[in-house]
């Protein structure tokens, strides 16, 4: 209880804002190369055996990687209940499509090789492409909409109303953000395939990865320019109570051009996030060009982390701004759970996250090495 007293409410709110970012980065980095490999499957692998090599390169690890998605969803539910309520209801159809794609992925893994028919296997290969491309695109589209503001409001009884629709999410800036997401995950998936495969598959993946690296840099830069010049941001124009109650309606918010770049001007250290995004993508490009898969994979992971963290750095202290009632916007200071809840969750997280990281590290150590075509042929009863 002494630690509970030392950790003030505002400190815990910042810690959990940071932890949500860590969990999102963890999911994007670990499951990202799975999704990227799925997107590349029909293009980097041409024969049935080559495609089985790609599938088996992620087969032993993809399921464990999704732990980060479950942790992220659970953390949002417990630490930021209003964020969970607005986003999971407002983006319901979009999330349904994502979950459909993620559910189809294990089905495709399990059923693809149940029959020898080339048509049967080709259909499941395109399902794997779909299950990689769609989540990557829609997650980026969601981020693009969050940066522009989401059409929700609170009623007099704090009931949440979402006034948007699914197709309204598909605006030009959001689609651009979706393409950034797809490009960076293809970059990551190509780096993974260069590490885990050999021969024609690795070379084709390397070629596509180089293109994806360039697209990541160009599209991310374009999104940044539009965010600074054309997309209005939000700022709190009233006094901020960092330890106040979780009631978003107690503040005043205004739309302001260039608000999303204000943090970079006020706190220069936040520039580390977008810089890391560019440096990571360029490092991945260098690793792919030089055929250094470890460099490419690590740099791609850093680039993904930088791109995601730059969104949080731009928006702080906003978590989910409202485009129709800016005062209803959710911020770090007025949409969290109670002081005690955040503290208990922090203790649990401090115990179990190191266990997850240690176990994941051990699994990757055990499975280190390239997927061999000969082994796929000889162990058809065990391989995908």
mmCIF file of C-alpha atoms in Angstrom:
data_model
loop_
_atom_site.group_PDB
_atom_site.id
_atom_site.type_symbol
_atom_site.label_atom_id
_atom_site.label_comp_id
_atom_site.label_asym_id
_atom_site.label_seq_id
_atom_site.Cartn_x
_atom_site.Cartn_y
_atom_site.Cartn_z
ATOM 1 C CA UNK A 1 0.000 0.000 0.000
ATOM 2 C CA UNK A 2 2.983 2.284 0.420
ATOM 3 C CA UNK A 3 3.695 1.968 -3.306
ATOM 4 C CA UNK A 4 0.029 2.683 -4.007
ATOM 5 C CA UNK A 5 0.377 5.913 -2.047
ATOM 6 C CA UNK A 6 3.602 6.896 -3.824
ATOM 7 C CA UNK A 7 2.127 6.386 -7.293
ATOM 8 C CA UNK A 8 -0.198 9.354 -7.745
ATOM 9 C CA UNK A 9 -3.314 9.086 -9.885
ATOM 10 C CA UNK A 10 -1.837 11.254 -12.643
ATOM 11 C CA UNK A 11 1.350 9.152 -12.654
ATOM 12 C CA UNK A 12 -0.630 5.931 -13.020
ATOM 13 C CA UNK A 13 -2.622 7.431 -15.860
ATOM 14 C CA UNK A 14 0.583 8.273 -17.720
ATOM 15 C CA UNK A 15 2.022 4.820 -17.012
ATOM 16 C CA UNK A 16 -1.059 3.129 -18.445
ATOM 17 C CA UNK A 17 -1.092 5.410 -21.457
ATOM 18 C CA UNK A 18 2.492 4.294 -22.094
ATOM 19 C CA UNK A 19 1.667 0.628 -21.461
ATOM 20 C CA UNK A 20 -1.157 0.675 -24.008
ATOM 21 C CA UNK A 21 1.389 1.966 -26.510
ATOM 22 C CA UNK A 22 3.802 -0.818 -25.553
ATOM 23 C CA UNK A 23 1.103 -3.466 -26.005
ATOM 24 C CA UNK A 24 0.087 -2.081 -29.404
ATOM 25 C CA UNK A 25 3.713 -2.011 -30.510
ATOM 26 C CA UNK A 26 4.175 -5.551 -29.168
ATOM 27 C CA UNK A 27 1.263 -6.801 -31.259
ATOM 28 C CA UNK A 28 2.343 -4.932 -34.400
ATOM 29 C CA UNK A 29 5.954 -6.129 -34.142
ATOM 30 C CA UNK A 30 5.288 -9.783 -33.284
ATOM 31 C CA UNK A 31 2.123 -10.487 -35.254
ATOM 32 C CA UNK A 32 3.107 -7.955 -37.917
ATOM 33 C CA UNK A 33 5.518 -10.245 -39.713
ATOM 34 C CA UNK A 34 2.844 -12.983 -39.684
ATOM 35 C CA UNK A 35 0.401 -10.670 -41.410
ATOM 36 C CA UNK A 36 3.098 -9.394 -43.769
ATOM 37 C CA UNK A 37 4.097 -12.952 -44.683
ATOM 38 C CA UNK A 38 0.462 -13.745 -45.435
ATOM 39 C CA UNK A 39 0.205 -10.736 -47.729
ATOM 40 C CA UNK A 40 3.343 -11.857 -49.567
ATOM 41 C CA UNK A 41 2.329 -15.537 -49.769
ATOM 42 C CA UNK A 42 0.770 -15.541 -53.272
ATOM 43 C CA UNK A 43 3.598 -13.412 -54.686
ATOM 44 C CA UNK A 44 6.835 -14.473 -52.985
ATOM 45 C CA UNK A 45 6.006 -18.184 -53.253
ATOM 46 C CA UNK A 46 4.969 -19.663 -56.596
ATOM 47 C CA UNK A 47 4.846 -23.452 -56.133
ATOM 48 C CA UNK A 48 2.931 -25.432 -53.540
ATOM 49 C CA UNK A 49 6.145 -26.407 -51.757
ATOM 50 C CA UNK A 50 7.345 -22.794 -51.648
ATOM 51 C CA UNK A 51 4.047 -21.685 -50.164
ATOM 52 C CA UNK A 52 4.252 -24.396 -47.542
ATOM 53 C CA UNK A 53 7.698 -23.094 -46.641
ATOM 54 C CA UNK A 54 6.269 -19.600 -46.097
ATOM 55 C CA UNK A 55 3.358 -20.937 -44.058
ATOM 56 C CA UNK A 56 5.625 -23.093 -41.902
ATOM 57 C CA UNK A 57 7.957 -20.171 -41.245
ATOM 58 C CA UNK A 58 5.167 -18.542 -39.199
ATOM 59 C CA UNK A 59 3.168 -21.644 -38.310
ATOM 60 C CA UNK A 60 4.817 -22.357 -34.936
ATOM 61 C CA UNK A 61 4.686 -18.760 -33.660
ATOM 62 C CA UNK A 62 1.650 -16.919 -35.077
ATOM 63 C CA UNK A 63 -0.739 -18.086 -32.354
ATOM 64 C CA UNK A 64 1.524 -17.010 -29.520
ATOM 65 C CA UNK A 65 2.061 -13.640 -31.165
ATOM 66 C CA UNK A 66 -1.652 -12.865 -30.843
ATOM 67 C CA UNK A 67 -1.285 -12.843 -27.050
ATOM 68 C CA UNK A 68 -0.342 -9.177 -27.445
ATOM 69 C CA UNK A 69 -3.666 -8.443 -29.144
ATOM 70 C CA UNK A 70 -5.574 -10.092 -26.292
ATOM 71 C CA UNK A 71 -3.498 -8.223 -23.714
ATOM 72 C CA UNK A 72 -4.102 -4.929 -25.520
ATOM 73 C CA UNK A 73 -7.860 -5.435 -25.700
ATOM 74 C CA UNK A 74 -8.033 -6.494 -22.062
ATOM 75 C CA UNK A 75 -5.910 -3.563 -20.925
ATOM 76 C CA UNK A 76 -8.097 -1.060 -22.790
ATOM 77 C CA UNK A 77 -11.224 -2.619 -21.261
ATOM 78 C CA UNK A 78 -9.884 -2.396 -17.700
ATOM 79 C CA UNK A 79 -7.739 0.759 -17.776
ATOM 80 C CA UNK A 80 -9.713 2.936 -20.222
ATOM 81 C CA UNK A 81 -13.356 1.752 -20.092
ATOM 82 C CA UNK A 82 -14.781 4.749 -21.942
ATOM 83 C CA UNK A 83 -12.239 4.280 -24.748
ATOM 84 C CA UNK A 84 -13.244 0.622 -24.941
ATOM 85 C CA UNK A 85 -16.948 1.498 -25.030
ATOM 86 C CA UNK A 86 -16.625 4.121 -27.772
ATOM 87 C CA UNK A 87 -14.128 2.361 -30.011
ATOM 88 C CA UNK A 88 -15.505 -1.171 -29.769
ATOM 89 C CA UNK A 89 -19.059 0.033 -30.438
ATOM 90 C CA UNK A 90 -18.328 2.767 -32.978
ATOM 91 C CA UNK A 91 -15.860 0.624 -34.929
ATOM 92 C CA UNK A 92 -17.966 -2.500 -34.470
ATOM 93 C CA UNK A 93 -18.301 -3.460 -38.146
ATOM 94 C CA UNK A 94 -14.637 -2.697 -38.830
ATOM 95 C CA UNK A 95 -13.561 -4.832 -35.887
ATOM 96 C CA UNK A 96 -15.943 -7.584 -36.988
ATOM 97 C CA UNK A 97 -14.199 -7.663 -40.373
ATOM 98 C CA UNK A 98 -10.778 -7.784 -38.655
ATOM 99 C CA UNK A 99 -11.846 -10.610 -36.357
ATOM 100 C CA UNK A 100 -13.337 -12.500 -39.300
ATOM 101 C CA UNK A 101 -9.991 -12.276 -41.082
ATOM 102 C CA UNK A 102 -8.058 -13.333 -37.980
ATOM 103 C CA UNK A 103 -10.423 -16.277 -37.408
ATOM 104 C CA UNK A 104 -10.057 -17.413 -41.018
ATOM 105 C CA UNK A 105 -6.270 -17.497 -40.687
ATOM 106 C CA UNK A 106 -6.008 -20.548 -38.388
ATOM 107 C CA UNK A 107 -8.749 -22.249 -40.422
ATOM 108 C CA UNK A 108 -6.632 -21.753 -43.545
ATOM 109 C CA UNK A 109 -3.498 -23.009 -41.775
ATOM 110 C CA UNK A 110 -5.249 -26.196 -40.676
ATOM 111 C CA UNK A 111 -7.288 -26.996 -43.794
ATOM 112 C CA UNK A 112 -5.008 -25.917 -46.639
ATOM 113 C CA UNK A 113 -3.047 -29.169 -46.872
ATOM 114 C CA UNK A 114 -5.957 -31.494 -46.089
ATOM 115 C CA UNK A 115 -6.441 -32.094 -49.817
ATOM 116 C CA UNK A 116 -3.990 -32.451 -52.691
ATOM 117 C CA UNK A 117 -6.155 -30.405 -55.074
ATOM 118 C CA UNK A 118 -4.267 -27.356 -56.428
ATOM 119 C CA UNK A 119 -7.523 -25.376 -56.613
ATOM 120 C CA UNK A 120 -8.326 -26.194 -52.986
ATOM 121 C CA UNK A 121 -4.910 -25.044 -51.803
ATOM 122 C CA UNK A 122 -4.914 -21.932 -54.014
ATOM 123 C CA UNK A 123 -8.209 -20.792 -52.464
ATOM 124 C CA UNK A 124 -6.820 -21.143 -48.954
ATOM 125 C CA UNK A 125 -3.672 -19.284 -50.007
ATOM 126 C CA UNK A 126 -5.835 -16.303 -50.978
ATOM 127 C CA UNK A 127 -7.659 -16.617 -47.662
ATOM 128 C CA UNK A 128 -4.287 -16.267 -45.952
ATOM 129 C CA UNK A 129 -3.594 -13.205 -48.089
ATOM 130 C CA UNK A 130 -6.976 -11.772 -47.094
ATOM 131 C CA UNK A 131 -6.352 -12.521 -43.406
ATOM 132 C CA UNK A 132 -3.097 -10.575 -43.586
ATOM 133 C CA UNK A 133 -4.071 -7.665 -45.803
ATOM 134 C CA UNK A 134 -7.442 -6.772 -44.286
ATOM 135 C CA UNK A 135 -6.361 -6.402 -40.616
ATOM 136 C CA UNK A 136 -3.298 -4.419 -41.696
ATOM 137 C CA UNK A 137 -5.380 -2.060 -43.833
ATOM 138 C CA UNK A 138 -8.297 -1.571 -41.431
ATOM 139 C CA UNK A 139 -6.073 -0.988 -38.387
ATOM 140 C CA UNK A 140 -4.311 1.785 -40.292
ATOM 141 C CA UNK A 141 -7.639 3.203 -41.462
ATOM 142 C CA UNK A 142 -8.817 3.254 -37.839
ATOM 143 C CA UNK A 143 -5.728 5.211 -36.781
ATOM 144 C CA UNK A 144 -6.332 7.695 -39.601
ATOM 145 C CA UNK A 145 -9.879 8.258 -38.371
ATOM 146 C CA UNK A 146 -8.741 8.670 -34.771
ATOM 147 C CA UNK A 147 -6.321 11.397 -35.858
ATOM 148 C CA UNK A 148 -9.174 13.229 -37.600
ATOM 149 C CA UNK A 149 -11.656 12.739 -34.780
ATOM 150 C CA UNK A 150 -14.394 10.151 -34.364
ATOM 151 C CA UNK A 151 -18.111 11.144 -34.580
ATOM 152 C CA UNK A 152 -19.288 10.306 -31.056
ATOM 153 C CA UNK A 153 -20.937 12.259 -28.253
ATOM 154 C CA UNK A 154 -22.275 11.818 -24.747
ATOM 155 C CA UNK A 155 -25.903 12.269 -23.749
ATOM 156 C CA UNK A 156 -27.076 14.022 -20.580
ATOM 157 C CA UNK A 157 -26.818 10.698 -18.693
ATOM 158 C CA UNK A 158 -23.309 10.016 -20.142
ATOM 159 C CA UNK A 159 -24.767 7.502 -22.574
ATOM 160 C CA UNK A 160 -22.504 7.175 -25.619
ATOM 161 C CA UNK A 161 -23.854 7.904 -29.103
ATOM 162 C CA UNK A 162 -21.858 7.072 -32.242
ATOM 163 C CA UNK A 163 -23.142 8.992 -35.267
ATOM 164 C CA UNK A 164 -20.817 7.595 -37.922
ATOM 165 C CA UNK A 165 -21.013 4.673 -40.338
ATOM 166 C CA UNK A 166 -18.645 2.026 -41.669
ATOM 167 C CA UNK A 167 -18.104 3.574 -45.102
ATOM 168 C CA UNK A 168 -17.537 6.980 -43.544
ATOM 169 C CA UNK A 169 -14.303 5.537 -42.187
ATOM 170 C CA UNK A 170 -12.989 5.146 -45.740
ATOM 171 C CA UNK A 171 -11.946 8.761 -46.297
ATOM 172 C CA UNK A 172 -8.747 9.660 -48.222
ATOM 173 C CA UNK A 173 -6.495 10.395 -45.230
ATOM 174 C CA UNK A 174 -7.613 7.251 -43.408
ATOM 175 C CA UNK A 175 -6.968 5.133 -46.517
ATOM 176 C CA UNK A 176 -3.500 6.700 -46.743
ATOM 177 C CA UNK A 177 -2.840 5.652 -43.142
ATOM 178 C CA UNK A 178 -4.107 2.179 -44.032
ATOM 179 C CA UNK A 179 -1.607 1.975 -46.882
ATOM 180 C CA UNK A 180 1.184 3.024 -44.504
ATOM 181 C CA UNK A 181 0.141 0.152 -42.241
ATOM 182 C CA UNK A 182 0.112 -2.365 -45.098
ATOM 183 C CA UNK A 183 3.490 -1.196 -46.424
ATOM 184 C CA UNK A 184 5.235 -1.365 -43.059
ATOM 185 C CA UNK A 185 3.896 -4.864 -42.325
ATOM 186 C CA UNK A 186 4.915 -6.114 -45.779
ATOM 187 C CA UNK A 187 8.366 -4.656 -45.035
ATOM 188 C CA UNK A 188 8.395 -6.597 -41.771
ATOM 189 C CA UNK A 189 7.092 -9.797 -43.360
ATOM 190 C CA UNK A 190 9.686 -9.633 -46.146
ATOM 191 C CA UNK A 191 12.457 -9.245 -43.578
ATOM 192 C CA UNK A 192 11.135 -12.275 -41.725
ATOM 193 C CA UNK A 193 11.014 -14.395 -44.893
ATOM 194 C CA UNK A 194 14.560 -13.358 -45.794
ATOM 195 C CA UNK A 195 15.607 -14.601 -42.346
ATOM 196 C CA UNK A 196 13.585 -17.831 -42.287
ATOM 197 C CA UNK A 197 13.660 -19.020 -45.917
ATOM 198 C CA UNK A 198 16.208 -19.448 -48.684
ATOM 199 C CA UNK A 199 16.444 -19.547 -52.440
ATOM 200 C CA UNK A 200 13.764 -18.140 -54.704
ATOM 201 C CA UNK A 201 11.297 -17.418 -51.895
ATOM 202 C CA UNK A 202 13.805 -15.317 -49.966
ATOM 203 C CA UNK A 203 14.849 -13.425 -53.096
ATOM 204 C CA UNK A 204 11.312 -12.623 -54.148
ATOM 205 C CA UNK A 205 10.442 -11.550 -50.608
ATOM 206 C CA UNK A 206 13.540 -9.355 -50.567
ATOM 207 C CA UNK A 207 12.460 -7.648 -53.799
ATOM 208 C CA UNK A 208 8.954 -6.956 -52.521
ATOM 209 C CA UNK A 209 10.394 -5.860 -49.192
ATOM 210 C CA UNK A 210 12.622 -3.238 -50.798
ATOM 211 C CA UNK A 211 9.581 -1.759 -52.547
ATOM 212 C CA UNK A 212 7.627 -1.851 -49.269
ATOM 213 C CA UNK A 213 10.416 -0.021 -47.426
ATOM 214 C CA UNK A 214 10.404 2.781 -49.978
ATOM 215 C CA UNK A 215 6.609 2.997 -49.868
ATOM 216 C CA UNK A 216 6.657 3.072 -46.067
ATOM 217 C CA UNK A 217 9.009 6.062 -46.038
ATOM 218 C CA UNK A 218 7.147 7.941 -48.800
ATOM 219 C CA UNK A 219 3.612 7.281 -47.530
ATOM 220 C CA UNK A 220 4.557 7.977 -43.891
ATOM 221 C CA UNK A 221 6.165 11.269 -44.913
ATOM 222 C CA UNK A 222 3.085 12.206 -46.956
ATOM 223 C CA UNK A 223 0.795 11.401 -44.033
ATOM 224 C CA UNK A 224 2.969 13.543 -41.761
ATOM 225 C CA UNK A 225 2.842 16.497 -44.138
ATOM 226 C CA UNK A 226 -0.942 16.256 -44.442
ATOM 227 C CA UNK A 227 -1.284 15.957 -40.680
ATOM 228 C CA UNK A 228 0.761 19.123 -40.172
ATOM 229 C CA UNK A 229 -0.851 21.179 -42.927
ATOM 230 C CA UNK A 230 -4.357 19.931 -43.694
ATOM 231 C CA UNK A 231 -5.686 17.820 -40.822
ATOM 232 C CA UNK A 232 -6.870 19.886 -37.886
ATOM 233 C CA UNK A 233 -5.951 18.687 -34.420
ATOM 234 C CA UNK A 234 -7.465 19.246 -30.997
ATOM 235 C CA UNK A 235 -6.257 21.018 -27.887
ATOM 236 C CA UNK A 236 -7.635 21.543 -24.389
ATOM 237 C CA UNK A 237 -8.448 25.216 -23.840
ATOM 238 C CA UNK A 238 -9.485 24.956 -20.166
ATOM 239 C CA UNK A 239 -7.586 24.104 -17.000
ATOM 240 C CA UNK A 240 -6.436 20.476 -16.884
ATOM 241 C CA UNK A 241 -7.043 18.522 -13.693
ATOM 242 C CA UNK A 242 -4.628 15.584 -13.924
ATOM 243 C CA UNK A 243 -6.136 13.856 -10.873
ATOM 244 C CA UNK A 244 -9.747 14.776 -11.561
ATOM 245 C CA UNK A 245 -12.703 12.446 -12.072
ATOM 246 C CA UNK A 246 -13.102 10.427 -15.256
ATOM 247 C CA UNK A 247 -15.705 12.704 -16.789
ATOM 248 C CA UNK A 248 -14.751 13.990 -20.260
ATOM 249 C CA UNK A 249 -17.472 16.666 -20.191
ATOM 250 C CA UNK A 250 -15.721 18.774 -17.535
ATOM 251 C CA UNK A 251 -13.268 20.368 -19.954
ATOM 252 C CA UNK A 252 -13.299 22.628 -22.992
ATOM 253 C CA UNK A 253 -11.697 21.502 -26.259
ATOM 254 C CA UNK A 254 -11.206 23.361 -29.515
ATOM 255 C CA UNK A 255 -10.205 22.351 -33.018
ATOM 256 C CA UNK A 256 -6.906 23.963 -33.942
ATOM 257 C CA UNK A 257 -4.815 23.714 -37.105
ATOM 258 C CA UNK A 258 -1.420 22.207 -36.412
ATOM 259 C CA UNK A 259 -2.368 20.990 -32.924
ATOM 260 C CA UNK A 260 -1.015 17.512 -33.646
ATOM 261 C CA UNK A 261 2.482 18.915 -34.190
ATOM 262 C CA UNK A 262 2.471 21.161 -31.108
ATOM 263 C CA UNK A 263 3.990 18.496 -28.853
ATOM 264 C CA UNK A 264 7.031 18.221 -31.117
ATOM 265 C CA UNK A 265 7.625 21.964 -30.839
ATOM 266 C CA UNK A 266 7.047 22.048 -27.090
ATOM 267 C CA UNK A 267 8.959 18.850 -26.247
ATOM 268 C CA UNK A 268 11.702 18.196 -28.785
ATOM 269 C CA UNK A 269 12.440 14.734 -27.360
ATOM 270 C CA UNK A 270 9.110 13.518 -28.815
ATOM 271 C CA UNK A 271 10.677 13.869 -32.268
ATOM 272 C CA UNK A 272 12.470 10.620 -31.459
ATOM 273 C CA UNK A 273 9.299 8.703 -32.426
ATOM 274 C CA UNK A 274 8.924 9.848 -36.064
ATOM 275 C CA UNK A 275 12.697 9.846 -36.509
ATOM 276 C CA UNK A 276 12.748 6.227 -35.347
ATOM 277 C CA UNK A 277 9.995 5.470 -37.849
ATOM 278 C CA UNK A 278 12.039 6.818 -40.761
ATOM 279 C CA UNK A 279 15.392 5.429 -39.541
ATOM 280 C CA UNK A 280 13.873 2.000 -38.931
ATOM 281 C CA UNK A 281 12.352 1.804 -42.420
ATOM 282 C CA UNK A 282 15.596 2.982 -44.024
ATOM 283 C CA UNK A 283 17.554 0.501 -41.880
ATOM 284 C CA UNK A 284 15.264 -2.294 -43.067
ATOM 285 C CA UNK A 285 15.862 -1.149 -46.647
ATOM 286 C CA UNK A 286 19.606 -1.300 -46.076
ATOM 287 C CA UNK A 287 19.361 -4.754 -44.509
ATOM 288 C CA UNK A 288 17.321 -6.087 -47.422
ATOM 289 C CA UNK A 289 19.622 -4.567 -50.040
ATOM 290 C CA UNK A 290 22.710 -6.008 -48.306
ATOM 291 C CA UNK A 291 20.948 -9.340 -47.592
ATOM 292 C CA UNK A 292 21.361 -8.897 -43.833
ATOM 293 C CA UNK A 293 18.108 -10.406 -42.543
ATOM 294 C CA UNK A 294 18.723 -9.797 -38.831
ATOM 295 C CA UNK A 295 19.445 -6.120 -39.479
ATOM 296 C CA UNK A 296 16.386 -5.867 -41.727
ATOM 297 C CA UNK A 297 14.066 -7.541 -39.210
ATOM 298 C CA UNK A 298 15.249 -5.528 -36.205
ATOM 299 C CA UNK A 299 15.204 -2.265 -38.142
ATOM 300 C CA UNK A 300 11.699 -2.990 -39.459
ATOM 301 C CA UNK A 301 10.535 -3.635 -35.901
ATOM 302 C CA UNK A 302 12.024 -0.320 -34.762
ATOM 303 C CA UNK A 303 10.412 1.459 -37.704
ATOM 304 C CA UNK A 304 6.991 0.027 -36.835
ATOM 305 C CA UNK A 305 7.461 1.035 -33.191
ATOM 306 C CA UNK A 306 8.427 4.568 -34.202
ATOM 307 C CA UNK A 307 5.451 4.987 -36.536
ATOM 308 C CA UNK A 308 2.962 3.793 -33.913
ATOM 309 C CA UNK A 309 4.529 5.815 -31.093
ATOM 310 C CA UNK A 310 4.517 8.937 -33.249
ATOM 311 C CA UNK A 311 0.710 8.791 -33.280
ATOM 312 C CA UNK A 312 0.627 8.787 -29.482
ATOM 313 C CA UNK A 313 3.228 11.551 -29.269
ATOM 314 C CA UNK A 314 1.236 13.711 -31.693
ATOM 315 C CA UNK A 315 -2.085 13.291 -29.911
ATOM 316 C CA UNK A 316 -1.106 13.442 -26.229
ATOM 317 C CA UNK A 317 -3.013 13.938 -23.991
ATOM 318 C CA UNK A 318 -5.880 12.942 -26.321
ATOM 319 C CA UNK A 319 -6.712 9.276 -26.739
ATOM 320 C CA UNK A 320 -9.867 9.508 -28.834
ATOM 321 C CA UNK A 321 -11.018 12.975 -29.982
ATOM 322 C CA UNK A 322 -14.636 13.616 -30.955
ATOM 323 C CA UNK A 323 -15.263 15.339 -34.267
ATOM 324 C CA UNK A 324 -18.891 16.337 -33.515
ATOM 325 C CA UNK A 325 -18.498 17.393 -29.871
ATOM 326 C CA UNK A 326 -14.829 18.158 -29.125
ATOM 327 C CA UNK A 327 -15.614 18.528 -25.403
ATOM 328 C CA UNK A 328 -16.510 14.822 -25.316
ATOM 329 C CA UNK A 329 -12.997 13.874 -26.492
ATOM 330 C CA UNK A 330 -11.324 11.261 -24.325
ATOM 331 C CA UNK A 331 -7.964 12.200 -22.815
ATOM 332 C CA UNK A 332 -5.442 10.630 -20.500
ATOM 333 C CA UNK A 333 -6.788 12.746 -17.638
ATOM 334 C CA UNK A 334 -10.508 12.055 -17.823
ATOM 335 C CA UNK A 335 -11.260 8.581 -19.210
ATOM 336 C CA UNK A 336 -9.340 6.110 -17.056
ATOM 337 C CA UNK A 337 -10.411 3.650 -14.385
ATOM 338 C CA UNK A 338 -9.989 4.449 -10.699
ATOM 339 C CA UNK A 339 -6.676 4.975 -8.937
ATOM 340 C CA UNK A 340 -6.932 1.596 -7.179
ATOM 341 C CA UNK A 341 -7.857 -0.270 -10.364
ATOM 342 C CA UNK A 342 -4.899 1.145 -12.272
ATOM 343 C CA UNK A 343 -2.569 0.259 -9.411
ATOM 344 C CA UNK A 344 -3.766 -3.354 -9.114
ATOM 345 C CA UNK A 345 -3.491 -3.794 -12.878
ATOM 346 C CA UNK A 346 0.031 -2.384 -12.813
ATOM 347 C CA UNK A 347 1.107 -4.932 -10.195
ATOM 348 C CA UNK A 348 -0.379 -7.786 -12.237
ATOM 349 C CA UNK A 349 1.241 -6.463 -15.400
ATOM 350 C CA UNK A 350 4.630 -6.147 -13.702
ATOM 351 C CA UNK A 351 4.420 -9.851 -12.826
ATOM 352 C CA UNK A 352 3.072 -11.360 -16.046
ATOM 353 C CA UNK A 353 4.518 -9.237 -18.869
ATOM 354 C CA UNK A 354 8.119 -10.351 -18.060
ATOM 355 C CA UNK A 355 6.864 -13.954 -18.098
ATOM 356 C CA UNK A 356 5.290 -13.460 -21.529
ATOM 357 C CA UNK A 357 8.447 -11.806 -22.856
ATOM 358 C CA UNK A 358 10.714 -14.524 -21.391
ATOM 359 C CA UNK A 359 8.572 -17.333 -22.795
ATOM 360 C CA UNK A 360 8.332 -15.687 -26.213
ATOM 361 C CA UNK A 361 12.095 -15.166 -26.311
ATOM 362 C CA UNK A 362 12.676 -18.828 -25.417
ATOM 363 C CA UNK A 363 10.285 -20.005 -28.150
ATOM 364 C CA UNK A 364 12.045 -17.938 -30.808
ATOM 365 C CA UNK A 365 15.417 -19.220 -29.583
ATOM 366 C CA UNK A 366 14.273 -22.839 -29.884
ATOM 367 C CA UNK A 367 12.799 -22.259 -33.346
ATOM 368 C CA UNK A 368 15.778 -20.304 -34.667
ATOM 369 C CA UNK A 369 16.933 -21.285 -38.128
ATOM 370 C CA UNK A 370 15.598 -21.497 -41.664
ATOM 371 C CA UNK A 371 12.647 -23.577 -42.803
ATOM 372 C CA UNK A 372 13.993 -26.313 -45.047
ATOM 373 C CA UNK A 373 12.098 -27.575 -48.114
ATOM 374 C CA UNK A 374 13.460 -31.068 -47.614
ATOM 375 C CA UNK A 375 12.107 -31.186 -44.079
ATOM 376 C CA UNK A 376 8.704 -30.040 -45.317
ATOM 377 C CA UNK A 377 8.616 -32.951 -47.778
ATOM 378 C CA UNK A 378 9.761 -35.565 -45.272
ATOM 379 C CA UNK A 379 7.576 -34.408 -42.380
ATOM 380 C CA UNK A 380 4.338 -33.914 -44.227
ATOM 381 C CA UNK A 381 2.414 -35.355 -41.297
ATOM 382 C CA UNK A 382 3.607 -32.610 -38.959
ATOM 383 C CA UNK A 383 4.193 -29.578 -41.189
ATOM 384 C CA UNK A 384 1.424 -27.302 -42.475
#
